[in-house]
Amino acid sequence: MVSSLALGCARQCCRLRKTPIRPYSSTASGTSVFSQPKDAEYLYSAVSPPTLRRLHGLPEIIVTGRANAGKSTLLNAILGRRDLVMSSKKPGKTRMLNFFQVGPDIGKLVLVDSPGYGARGRPEWGSLFDYYLRRRTECVLSWISVSAALMRARASRLRRVYILFNSIHGLNEADKMMLRDLDTRSQSWEGNKWTFQAVLTKADKATQTDAPDRIAKIREEIFEAAPTCLPPIVTAAGLSPPFGITEVRNSIAEACGIVD
Ligand SMILES: Nc1nc2c(ncn2[C@@H]2O[C@H](COP(=O)(O)OP(=O)(O)OP(=O)(O)O)[C@@H](O)[C@H]2O)c(=O)[nH]1
Ligand SMILES: [Mg+2]
C-alpha cells in the first residue's frame, strides 16, 4: 500500500507544475556502511550546551521535528536496530542530544537524535539544539594558523539536518518557523556548510485515497517556507519491513561523502 502511495505522490507531484519539489531519488551508493547493525553504537548524550563534545572529525547528521514525529524510530530503522534509540508513544521521550556512531572501528559517521520542538517541547531543548547548530556551523579557529587548520579537520562536521513531519498532521506554525530558520542558517556564507532535507513520517497511517493530496500539500508548504530544503523523502519506519529507509540511507551517505 505504501509503495503505491509513494508512486501516487510522485505522479501527483509531476502534475503540480508549480511545485518544484520532486520526489527524492539519490544516485549515491554508500549504504553498505549501514549493512552491519552490530557496528552501530551509542556514543554519548549532551544534556546541556557545556556537555556538547566535538568528537573526532566524523561527518554528522541530525534529526529534528516536533515531539512524537518519529525521529527516534526513524534512526532505529536506518541503523537496522529495534531499540538502540529509545522511542515511545508518549511525546517528549527524547530529552537530550543522543549521538550514535555508525560503521566499524572508530566509525564512518555519526547520527544525532534530538528532542522535539513545538507545544510538547521545552525551551531548554530548543536552546540545546540551537547551540548545537551554532557550534557545528562555526569555524573552529582562525584559518590563519596551521594548527587551526588541523583543529578544523578534527572537528565534527555537520553535513545535513533532517526535519521530520508527520504525513497525517502536516505542518504547523512551529514547523514553518523551524524551516525558515534552517533555510536562513544553511545559507550562511561563513563556517561549515550543511544542507537540510524533509522526511515525511508515518505514511502507513494515510489512506491510499487521501495520501497523494496530503503529501502534495506538505511539499508545497515546505517549499514556501524553505525553498532550499531538499526534496522530501516519504517513510514509514514503524512498518515491518520499513518503507523509504533505503532512500534516507542513500541521502545520508551522499551528504557524508561516503561511497562504497
Ligand atoms: N504507524 C507508525 N507509527 C510510527 C512510525 N514511526 C514512529 N511511530 C510511532 O510514533 C511514536 C513516536 O515515535 P518516536 O520515534 O518516539 O518519536 P520522536 O519524534 O522521537 O518523539 P520524541 O522523542 O518524544 O520527540 C511511537 O509510538 C512510534 O512507534 C511509523 O512510521 N508508523
Ligand atoms: Mg525521540
XYZ file of N, CA and C and ligand atoms in Angstrom:
813
model
N 0.829 -1.197 0.000
C 0.000 0.000 0.000
C 0.871 1.257 0.000
N 1.958 1.212 0.826
C 2.760 2.417 0.952
C 3.516 2.723 -0.334
N 3.985 1.651 -1.046
C 4.727 1.942 -2.277
C 3.785 2.534 -3.316
N 2.520 2.080 -3.317
C 1.589 2.676 -4.270
C 1.296 4.108 -3.843
N 1.353 4.338 -2.529
C 1.173 5.701 -2.005
C 2.285 6.624 -2.516
N 3.525 6.128 -2.438
C 4.649 6.955 -2.891
C 4.554 7.192 -4.394
N 4.172 6.130 -5.123
C 4.015 6.281 -6.571
C 2.951 7.308 -6.888
N 1.823 7.182 -6.135
C 0.730 8.134 -6.310
C 1.211 9.548 -6.066
N 2.048 9.696 -5.035
C 2.572 11.026 -4.700
C 3.477 11.533 -5.803
N 4.275 10.616 -6.370
C 5.192 11.012 -7.433
C 4.392 11.521 -8.628
N 3.335 10.778 -8.982
C 2.513 11.194 -10.129
C 1.850 12.531 -9.841
N 1.318 12.619 -8.614
C 0.633 13.839 -8.203
C 1.583 15.025 -8.316
N 2.830 14.769 -7.900
C 3.815 15.838 -7.875
C 4.146 16.315 -9.291
N 4.211 15.359 -10.235
C 4.516 15.739 -11.611
C 3.397 16.610 -12.164
N 2.165 16.345 -11.692
C 1.042 17.133 -12.200
C 1.084 18.557 -11.659
N 1.654 18.712 -10.463
C 1.691 20.029 -9.835
C 2.873 20.812 -10.396
N 2.677 21.460 -11.531
C 3.821 22.090 -12.194
C 4.400 23.232 -11.360
N 3.523 23.836 -10.498
C 4.022 24.964 -9.706
C 4.893 24.502 -8.542
N 4.887 23.219 -8.246
C 5.658 22.736 -7.099
C 6.993 22.192 -7.571
N 8.095 22.914 -7.325
C 9.373 22.478 -7.870
C 9.982 21.293 -7.126
N 9.386 20.900 -5.990
C 9.986 19.800 -5.235
C 9.578 18.478 -5.861
N 10.566 17.673 -6.263
C 10.264 16.367 -6.839
C 10.576 15.290 -5.812
N 9.990 14.092 -5.965
C 10.320 13.023 -5.027
C 11.824 12.796 -5.031
N 12.371 12.535 -3.870
C 13.817 12.417 -3.758
C 14.308 11.119 -4.369
N 15.317 11.221 -5.211
C 15.981 9.992 -5.645
C 17.465 10.299 -5.706
N 18.248 9.493 -5.018
C 19.679 9.738 -4.947
C 20.416 8.673 -5.743
N 21.505 9.084 -6.387
C 22.300 8.104 -7.123
C 23.452 7.602 -6.260
N 23.552 8.148 -5.042
C 24.660 7.742 -4.167
C 24.524 6.269 -3.796
N 25.642 5.599 -3.627
C 25.563 4.206 -3.187
C 26.622 3.986 -2.121
N 26.358 4.501 -0.949
C 27.304 4.333 0.145
C 26.635 3.647 1.307
N 25.564 2.905 0.980
C 24.732 2.414 2.077
C 25.286 1.169 2.751
N 26.411 0.612 2.242
C 26.941 -0.581 2.907
C 27.414 -0.239 4.324
N 27.605 1.059 4.595
C 28.002 1.458 5.945
C 26.906 1.077 6.964
N 25.682 0.912 6.461
C 24.573 0.546 7.351
C 24.296 -0.965 7.346
N 25.141 -1.734 6.625
C 24.791 -3.148 6.414
C 25.034 -4.026 7.644
N 25.820 -3.540 8.587
C 26.093 -4.334 9.797
C 25.509 -3.630 11.014
N 24.266 -3.955 11.367
C 23.644 -3.271 12.518
C 24.500 -3.346 13.785
N 25.305 -4.408 13.930
C 26.113 -4.532 15.154
C 27.203 -3.457 15.232
N 27.537 -2.848 14.086
C 28.550 -1.794 14.093
C 28.005 -0.447 14.585
N 26.692 -0.382 14.802
C 26.122 0.879 15.306
C 26.235 0.895 16.825
N 26.702 2.017 17.357
C 26.925 2.099 18.811
C 26.469 3.430 19.364
N 25.919 3.384 20.565
C 25.621 4.639 21.284
C 26.942 5.254 21.719
N 27.126 6.552 21.487
C 28.372 7.205 21.875
C 28.242 7.965 23.189
N 27.356 8.955 23.200
C 27.155 9.728 24.422
C 25.971 10.661 24.238
N 25.556 11.311 25.316
C 24.445 12.271 25.254
C 24.914 13.628 25.737
N 24.488 14.669 25.027
C 24.745 16.035 25.500
C 23.456 16.523 26.152
N 23.523 16.800 27.454
C 22.319 17.205 28.181
C 22.150 18.714 28.209
N 23.258 19.433 27.998
C 23.233 20.898 28.067
C 24.395 21.418 27.223
N 24.398 22.700 26.847
C 25.474 23.216 25.997
C 26.896 22.867 26.467
N 27.234 23.013 27.760
C 28.635 22.730 28.127
C 29.035 21.262 27.923
N 28.063 20.370 27.801
C 28.413 18.944 27.674
C 28.534 18.496 26.207
N 28.357 19.439 25.279
C 28.480 19.090 23.857
C 29.951 18.891 23.497
N 30.272 17.730 22.899
C 31.662 17.444 22.522
C 31.870 17.627 21.029
N 33.162 17.734 20.642
C 33.465 17.930 19.226
C 33.659 16.620 18.469
N 33.874 15.530 19.153
C 34.146 14.213 18.558
C 35.390 14.252 17.659
N 35.488 13.330 16.695
C 36.782 13.166 16.015
C 36.726 13.402 14.516
N 36.037 14.403 14.089
C 36.058 14.728 12.669
C 35.163 13.876 11.802
N 34.316 13.036 12.410
C 33.416 12.225 11.585
C 32.283 13.100 11.046
N 31.831 12.810 9.797
C 30.668 13.544 9.317
C 29.452 13.202 10.169
N 28.572 14.192 10.326
C 27.466 14.033 11.270
C 26.149 14.466 10.625
N 25.063 13.780 10.950
C 23.725 14.253 10.545
C 22.865 14.290 11.816
N 21.863 15.161 11.821
C 20.973 15.247 12.988
C 19.527 15.252 12.513
N 18.635 14.642 13.322
C 17.203 14.689 13.005
C 16.513 15.664 13.954
N 15.556 16.402 13.414
C 14.745 17.292 14.242
C 13.286 17.155 13.800
N 12.392 17.750 14.567
C 10.962 17.646 14.259
C 10.168 17.817 15.531
N 8.858 17.944 15.384
C 8.000 18.076 16.559
C 8.090 16.806 17.419
N 7.777 16.932 18.712
C 7.746 15.758 19.586
C 6.785 14.742 18.987
N 7.207 13.475 18.986
C 6.377 12.362 18.505
C 6.343 12.239 16.974
N 7.153 13.033 16.266
C 7.139 12.966 14.789
C 7.682 11.636 14.272
N 8.455 10.937 15.121
C 9.020 9.652 14.690
C 10.522 9.702 14.466
N 11.212 10.650 15.120
C 12.659 10.827 14.919
C 13.454 9.589 15.378
N 13.178 9.158 16.611
C 13.965 8.043 17.164
C 13.657 6.744 16.418
N 12.393 6.550 16.050
C 12.017 5.336 15.308
C 12.708 5.313 13.947
N 12.786 6.471 13.309
C 13.462 6.558 12.004
C 14.938 6.172 12.158
N 15.587 6.688 13.214
C 17.011 6.371 13.406
C 17.210 4.870 13.631
N 16.332 4.240 14.414
C 16.449 2.786 14.607
C 16.355 2.059 13.274
N 15.397 2.479 12.427
C 15.223 1.818 11.128
C 16.470 2.013 10.260
N 17.046 3.215 10.287
C 18.260 3.483 9.496
C 19.400 2.579 9.976
N 19.495 2.435 11.300
C 20.583 1.638 11.886
C 20.306 0.138 11.806
N 19.076 -0.222 11.436
C 18.710 -1.640 11.373
C 18.585 -2.261 12.746
N 18.269 -1.421 13.747
C 18.150 -1.910 15.125
C 16.738 -1.642 15.630
N 16.292 -2.464 16.584
C 14.929 -2.275 17.088
C 14.852 -1.191 18.159
N 15.835 -1.207 19.062
C 15.709 -0.284 20.193
C 17.044 0.271 20.689
N 17.969 0.501 19.745
C 19.213 1.186 20.155
C 18.859 2.624 20.548
N 17.922 3.205 19.809
C 17.464 4.569 20.105
C 16.102 4.423 20.808
N 15.966 5.053 21.969
C 14.729 4.910 22.762
C 13.595 5.709 22.136
N 12.461 5.031 21.902
C 11.289 5.739 21.372
C 10.091 5.424 22.268
N 9.031 6.189 22.106
C 7.847 5.964 22.942
C 6.626 6.560 22.270
N 5.448 6.001 22.589
C 4.247 6.608 22.012
C 3.898 7.914 22.722
N 4.524 8.141 23.887
C 4.292 9.388 24.626
C 5.242 10.481 24.120
N 4.729 11.636 23.700
C 5.628 12.700 23.214
C 6.580 13.178 24.315
N 7.785 13.572 23.930
C 8.746 14.108 24.905
C 9.684 13.055 25.443
N 9.821 11.924 24.746
C 10.695 10.844 25.235
C 12.172 11.254 25.161
N 12.587 11.794 24.028
C 13.995 12.184 23.867
C 14.205 13.575 24.461
N 15.143 13.675 25.404
C 15.327 14.944 26.129
C 16.733 15.494 26.027
N 17.576 14.829 25.260
C 18.974 15.262 25.112
C 19.366 15.084 23.661
N 20.585 15.500 23.325
C 21.132 15.151 22.014
C 21.862 13.826 22.198
N 21.388 12.780 21.538
C 21.994 11.452 21.673
C 22.788 11.117 20.414
N 24.058 10.758 20.609
C 24.980 10.545 19.492
C 25.211 9.046 19.272
N 25.127 8.615 18.004
C 25.332 7.207 17.645
C 26.361 7.121 16.529
N 27.325 6.232 16.722
C 28.377 6.030 15.708
C 27.950 4.896 14.784
N 28.223 5.050 13.487
C 27.878 4.024 12.502
C 29.141 3.606 11.766
N 29.323 2.284 11.592
C 30.474 1.776 10.846
C 31.486 1.134 11.766
N 32.373 0.294 11.210
C 33.332 -0.453 12.024
C 34.409 0.440 12.648
N 35.122 -0.128 13.618
C 36.237 0.549 14.314
C 35.803 1.900 14.892
N 36.472 2.978 14.430
C 36.109 4.277 15.015
C 34.849 4.848 14.349
N 34.293 4.134 13.376
C 33.052 4.565 12.730
C 33.308 5.432 11.522
N 32.252 5.566 10.701
C 32.387 6.379 9.483
C 31.539 7.634 9.542
N 30.508 7.587 10.372
C 29.668 8.773 10.510
C 28.909 8.708 11.832
N 28.302 9.832 12.176
C 27.583 9.926 13.449
C 26.158 10.405 13.178
N 25.186 9.710 13.788
C 23.785 10.136 13.708
C 23.411 10.744 15.059
N 22.668 11.843 15.027
C 22.302 12.507 16.283
C 20.776 12.602 16.386
N 20.243 12.107 17.503
C 18.809 12.234 17.786
C 18.625 13.482 18.652
N 17.492 14.159 18.486
C 17.298 15.387 19.279
C 15.888 15.414 19.868
N 15.686 16.220 20.908
C 14.349 16.335 21.498
C 13.411 17.078 20.540
N 12.106 16.870 20.714
C 11.127 17.515 19.837
C 10.927 18.982 20.186
N 10.490 19.752 19.192
C 10.151 21.162 19.433
C 8.634 21.324 19.354
N 8.169 22.553 19.561
C 6.727 22.814 19.459
C 6.039 22.729 20.806
N 4.715 22.567 20.788
C 3.917 22.628 22.017
C 4.368 21.597 23.047
N 4.831 20.420 22.611
C 5.247 19.386 23.562
C 6.738 19.452 23.862
N 7.424 20.448 23.300
C 8.855 20.590 23.571
C 9.086 21.476 24.789
N 10.356 21.688 25.127
C 10.696 22.582 26.250
C 11.711 23.599 25.766
N 11.668 24.832 26.336
C 12.595 25.868 25.873
C 14.052 25.437 25.949
N 14.415 24.692 27.007
C 15.836 24.313 27.143
C 16.261 23.311 26.056
N 15.305 22.516 25.557
C 15.634 21.589 24.464
C 15.892 22.399 23.186
N 15.072 23.427 22.981
C 15.258 24.294 21.817
C 16.605 24.991 21.878
N 16.969 25.462 23.088
C 18.262 26.159 23.238
C 19.417 25.216 22.964
N 19.288 23.965 23.391
C 20.357 22.985 23.179
C 20.540 22.719 21.675
N 19.427 22.558 20.957
C 19.509 22.322 19.509
C 20.130 23.535 18.811
N 19.705 24.699 19.232
C 20.213 25.942 18.660
C 21.729 26.053 18.878
N 22.151 25.749 20.091
C 23.574 25.804 20.427
C 24.358 24.806 19.572
N 23.806 23.588 19.436
C 24.448 22.556 18.616
C 24.670 23.083 17.192
N 23.614 23.658 16.592
C 23.734 24.144 15.204
C 24.790 25.232 15.087
N 24.804 26.117 16.075
C 25.792 27.214 16.019
C 27.203 26.659 16.113
N 27.427 25.749 17.057
C 28.785 25.204 17.244
C 29.240 24.382 16.048
N 28.306 23.653 15.445
C 28.674 22.798 14.316
C 28.808 23.594 13.014
N 28.340 24.854 13.035
C 28.443 25.677 11.829
C 29.700 26.532 11.849
N 30.055 27.006 13.022
C 31.165 27.952 13.082
C 32.502 27.277 12.776
N 33.464 28.079 12.253
C 34.825 27.586 12.074
C 35.411 27.425 13.460
N 36.200 26.391 13.645
C 36.716 26.135 14.985
C 37.731 27.191 15.409
N 38.659 27.519 14.515
C 39.656 28.546 14.825
C 39.928 29.367 13.566
N 40.649 30.408 13.705
C 41.001 31.222 12.546
C 41.722 30.379 11.485
N 41.540 30.703 10.217
C 42.174 29.941 9.135
C 43.639 30.278 8.977
N 44.114 31.264 9.755
C 45.469 31.751 9.512
C 46.536 30.719 9.915
N 46.380 30.081 11.045
C 47.470 29.217 11.507
C 47.281 27.775 11.060
N 48.403 27.079 10.938
C 48.370 25.683 10.512
C 47.640 24.844 11.558
N 47.935 25.133 12.831
C 47.291 24.343 13.880
C 45.783 24.525 13.830
N 45.360 25.727 13.429
C 43.914 25.964 13.310
C 43.341 25.059 12.242
N 44.058 24.923 11.128
C 43.572 24.074 10.047
C 43.464 22.627 10.530
N 44.475 22.201 11.323
C 44.439 20.827 11.833
C 43.249 20.631 12.761
N 43.034 21.620 13.629
C 41.913 21.533 14.566
C 40.607 21.450 13.804
N 40.531 22.212 12.713
C 39.305 22.251 11.935
C 39.028 20.886 11.311
N 40.126 20.250 10.848
C 39.979 18.942 10.233
C 39.456 17.926 11.242
N 39.780 18.151 12.523
C 39.361 17.191 13.548
C 37.971 17.469 14.092
N 37.445 18.647 13.788
C 36.144 18.993 14.360
C 35.042 18.191 13.688
N 33.987 17.910 14.445
C 32.851 17.191 13.864
C 32.245 18.036 12.772
N 31.833 17.390 11.691
C 31.321 18.142 10.560
C 29.854 17.823 10.351
N 29.002 18.762 10.645
C 27.578 18.565 10.362
C 27.403 18.610 8.852
N 26.769 17.593 8.293
C 26.589 17.546 6.842
C 25.129 17.796 6.435
N 24.191 17.309 7.226
C 22.797 17.515 6.844
C 21.887 17.437 8.073
N 20.851 18.290 8.071
C 19.807 18.251 9.102
C 18.570 17.647 8.432
N 17.972 16.648 9.057
C 16.727 16.066 8.548
C 15.586 16.573 9.425
N 14.604 17.206 8.783
C 13.464 17.725 9.541
C 12.249 16.855 9.210
N 11.660 16.283 10.273
C 10.599 15.284 10.098
C 9.212 15.886 10.296
N 8.289 15.472 9.444
C 6.887 15.882 9.561
C 5.998 14.651 9.485
N 5.022 14.599 10.373
C 4.029 13.526 10.338
C 3.168 13.705 9.082
N 3.099 12.674 8.236
C 2.364 12.770 6.965
C 0.889 13.108 7.171
N 0.335 12.726 8.313
C -1.091 12.976 8.585
C -1.300 14.383 9.135
N -0.441 14.794 10.071
C -0.657 16.092 10.737
C -0.239 17.275 9.873
N 0.685 17.054 8.953
C 1.161 18.162 8.128
C 1.991 19.139 8.942
N 2.072 20.388 8.456
C 2.929 21.400 9.087
C 2.104 22.355 9.943
N 2.645 22.766 11.074
C 2.018 23.839 11.850
C 2.980 25.045 11.879
N 2.630 26.075 12.645
C 3.453 27.293 12.653
C 4.871 27.021 13.153
N 4.976 26.159 14.170
C 6.304 25.853 14.719
C 7.177 25.209 13.635
N 6.577 24.310 12.843
C 7.330 23.659 11.752
C 7.801 24.697 10.734
N 6.900 25.621 10.403
C 7.264 26.614 9.385
C 8.372 27.535 9.892
N 8.284 27.882 11.185
C 9.353 28.720 11.771
C 10.685 28.002 11.710
N 10.650 26.713 12.050
C 11.880 25.911 12.039
C 12.435 25.826 10.619
N 11.563 25.609 9.646
C 12.003 25.533 8.247
C 12.651 26.849 7.806
N 12.006 27.960 8.165
C 12.556 29.264 7.771
C 13.933 29.478 8.395
N 14.035 29.065 9.661
C 15.301 29.228 10.373
C 16.405 28.386 9.710
N 16.090 27.142 9.389
C 17.084 26.272 8.745
C 17.468 26.831 7.375
N 16.473 27.364 6.665
C 16.721 27.937 5.337
C 17.750 29.068 5.437
N 17.555 29.938 6.427
C 18.468 31.075 6.604
C 19.849 30.603 7.042
N 19.865 29.773 8.072
C 21.164 29.364 8.630
C 21.997 28.549 7.655
N 21.346 27.689 6.879
C 22.116 26.806 5.997
C 22.757 27.602 4.863
N 22.266 28.822 4.641
C 22.839 29.619 3.560
C 23.872 30.619 4.038
N 24.160 30.574 5.331
C 25.186 31.470 5.851
C 26.489 31.237 5.088
N 27.156 32.316 4.686
C 28.369 32.139 3.880
C 29.582 31.800 4.731
N 29.407 31.901 6.046
C 30.546 31.650 6.943
C 30.523 30.221 7.474
N 31.695 29.673 7.762
C 31.794 28.418 8.502
C 31.473 27.179 7.696
N 31.238 26.100 8.448
C 30.954 24.792 7.867
C 29.620 24.817 7.116
N 29.622 24.237 5.917
C 28.388 24.221 5.116
C 27.603 22.931 5.363
N 26.289 23.053 5.485
C 25.429 21.880 5.606
C 24.129 22.137 4.848
N 23.425 21.055 4.562
C 22.144 21.165 3.855
C 21.045 20.601 4.757
N 19.801 20.767 4.357
C 18.725 20.176 5.150
C 17.665 19.582 4.238
N 17.008 18.540 4.745
C 16.067 17.780 3.937
C 14.871 17.371 4.791
N 13.691 17.373 4.164
C 12.470 16.957 4.879
C 12.285 15.452 4.752
N 11.723 14.859 5.803
C 11.317 13.451 5.771
C 9.880 13.394 6.261
N 9.002 12.802 5.476
C 7.605 12.644 5.891
C 7.476 11.271 6.540
N 6.981 11.254 7.775
C 6.936 10.009 8.548
C 5.506 9.457 8.628
N 5.413 8.217 9.084
C 4.132 7.546 9.378
C 3.211 7.518 8.158
N 3.801 7.341 6.972
C 3.000 7.327 5.746
C 2.019 6.159 5.744
N 2.297 5.139 6.547
C 1.376 3.993 6.602
C 0.026 4.380 7.199
N -0.025 5.525 7.894
C -1.279 5.931 8.532
C -2.207 6.663 7.572
N -1.681 7.074 6.429
C -2.530 7.778 5.462
C -3.277 6.744 4.623
N -4.498 7.060 4.236
C -5.213 6.117 3.374
C -4.755 6.353 1.946
N -4.903 5.330 1.136
C -4.403 5.406 -0.233
C -5.061 6.549 -1.004
N -6.314 6.831 -0.667
C -7.013 7.856 -1.448
C -6.587 9.276 -1.082
N -6.404 9.540 0.230
C -6.085 10.937 0.554
C -4.576 11.216 0.648
N -3.758 10.163 0.643
C -2.318 10.371 0.832
C -1.690 11.280 -0.230
N -1.962 11.075 -1.524
C -1.284 11.924 -2.517
C -1.574 13.406 -2.302
N -2.845 13.745 -1.991
C -3.184 15.156 -1.777
C -2.496 15.717 -0.540
N -2.538 14.946 0.543
C -1.888 15.393 1.792
C -0.409 15.665 1.546
N 0.232 14.720 0.878
C 1.674 14.827 0.708
C 2.031 15.953 -0.262
N 1.226 16.128 -1.296
C 1.478 17.230 -2.238
C 1.353 18.574 -1.505
N 0.365 18.664 -0.588
C 0.173 19.919 0.164
C 1.386 20.179 1.068
N 1.864 19.134 1.724
C 3.027 19.307 2.608
C 4.240 19.767 1.783
N 4.433 19.140 0.624
C 5.556 19.526 -0.248
C 5.494 21.023 -0.571
N 4.290 21.491 -0.914
C 4.142 22.908 -1.280
C 4.447 23.805 -0.100
N 3.946 23.422 1.085
C 4.176 24.245 2.282
C 5.657 24.297 2.630
N 6.327 23.165 2.453
C 7.773 23.131 2.739
C 8.481 24.094 1.793
N 8.140 24.027 0.526
C 8.825 24.876 -0.454
C 8.565 26.357 -0.183
N 7.319 26.669 0.216
C 7.008 28.076 0.513
C 7.844 28.597 1.672
N 7.973 27.783 2.718
C 8.704 28.236 3.909
C 10.215 28.179 3.701
N 10.679 27.183 2.951
C 12.131 26.959 2.844
C 12.478 26.457 1.444
N 12.663 27.377 0.503
C 12.931 26.956 -0.874
C 14.197 26.112 -1.041
N 15.144 26.207 -0.095
C 16.379 25.430 -0.278
C 16.314 24.046 0.388
N 15.172 23.729 0.978
C 15.032 22.405 1.608
C 15.080 21.332 0.516
N 15.875 20.280 0.728
C 15.968 19.212 -0.279
C 14.649 18.433 -0.337
N 14.337 17.836 -1.493
C 13.047 17.162 -1.687
C 12.733 16.132 -0.598
N 11.493 16.123 -0.119
C 11.140 15.231 0.987
C 11.175 13.754 0.607
N 11.522 12.957 1.589
C 11.503 11.502 1.433
C 10.304 10.990 2.228
N 9.482 10.152 1.614
C 8.296 9.597 2.292
C 8.700 8.285 2.961
N 8.393 8.164 4.260
C 8.802 6.960 5.002
C 7.687 6.396 5.873
N 7.870 5.146 6.228
C 7.033 4.503 7.256
C 7.982 3.595 8.026
N 8.710 4.210 8.971
C 9.768 3.481 9.680
C 9.203 2.459 10.654
N 7.935 2.658 11.048
C 7.327 1.754 12.027
C 6.824 0.460 11.391
N 6.804 0.390 10.067
C 6.320 -0.815 9.382
C 7.388 -1.899 9.425
N 6.950 -3.141 9.251
C 7.911 -4.227 9.145
C 7.658 -4.965 7.819
N 8.557 -4.897 6.832
C 9.782 -4.091 6.831
C 9.461 -2.607 6.670
N 10.363 -1.746 7.105
C 10.110 -0.302 6.984
C 10.136 0.159 5.534
N 9.547 1.306 5.295
C 9.459 1.833 3.931
C 10.240 3.154 3.831
N 10.955 3.337 2.709
C 11.640 4.609 2.452
C 13.011 4.721 3.094
N 13.439 3.671 3.801
C 14.695 3.758 4.563
C 15.927 3.725 3.645
N 15.832 2.977 2.535
C 16.974 2.958 1.602
C 17.223 4.366 1.062
N 16.138 5.083 0.778
C 16.285 6.460 0.275
C 16.948 7.345 1.330
N 16.541 7.185 2.587
C 17.144 8.015 3.645
C 18.627 7.641 3.803
N 18.920 6.342 3.774
C 20.332 5.916 3.895
C 21.163 6.468 2.738
N 20.620 6.404 1.525
C 21.342 6.958 0.364
C 21.621 8.438 0.549
N 20.605 9.133 1.041
C 20.747 10.573 1.246
C 21.841 10.864 2.280
N 21.854 10.080 3.361
C 22.871 10.289 4.409
C 24.266 10.011 3.840
N 24.375 8.903 3.092
C 25.685 8.543 2.517
C 26.175 9.650 1.584
N 25.266 10.168 0.786
C 25.636 11.244 -0.144
C 26.084 12.482 0.629
N 25.288 12.859 1.647
C 25.620 14.050 2.429
C 26.975 13.901 3.117
N 27.280 12.682 3.558
C 28.515 12.452 4.317
C 29.694 12.099 3.417
N 29.448 12.059 2.108
C 30.535 11.770 1.159
C 31.038 10.350 1.251
N 30.132 9.416 1.573
C 30.550 8.015 1.707
C 30.130 7.243 0.455
N 31.111 6.631 -0.220
C 30.792 5.805 -1.389
C 31.344 4.401 -1.157
N 30.643 3.401 -1.681
C 31.081 2.007 -1.469
C 32.232 1.664 -2.405
N 2.303 3.876 12.472
C 3.529 4.364 12.628
N 3.948 4.746 13.847
C 5.201 5.249 13.969
C 6.071 5.389 12.860
N 7.218 5.953 13.291
C 7.072 6.141 14.606
N 5.868 5.719 15.026
C 5.338 5.745 16.406
O 5.240 7.109 16.821
C 5.530 7.199 18.223
C 6.606 8.245 18.451
O 7.795 7.767 17.877
P 9.229 8.311 18.326
O 10.213 7.734 17.392
O 9.449 8.087 19.790
O 9.034 9.870 18.051
P 10.053 11.060 18.411
O 9.926 12.075 17.344
O 11.409 10.509 18.646
O 9.409 11.602 19.740
P 10.107 12.491 20.918
O 11.396 11.842 21.300
O 9.114 12.408 22.023
O 10.266 13.855 20.378
C 5.904 5.790 18.679
O 4.770 5.189 19.261
C 6.296 5.094 17.390
O 6.086 3.696 17.421
C 5.597 4.965 11.568
O 6.280 5.028 10.550
N 4.330 4.461 11.521
Mg 12.669 10.643 20.266
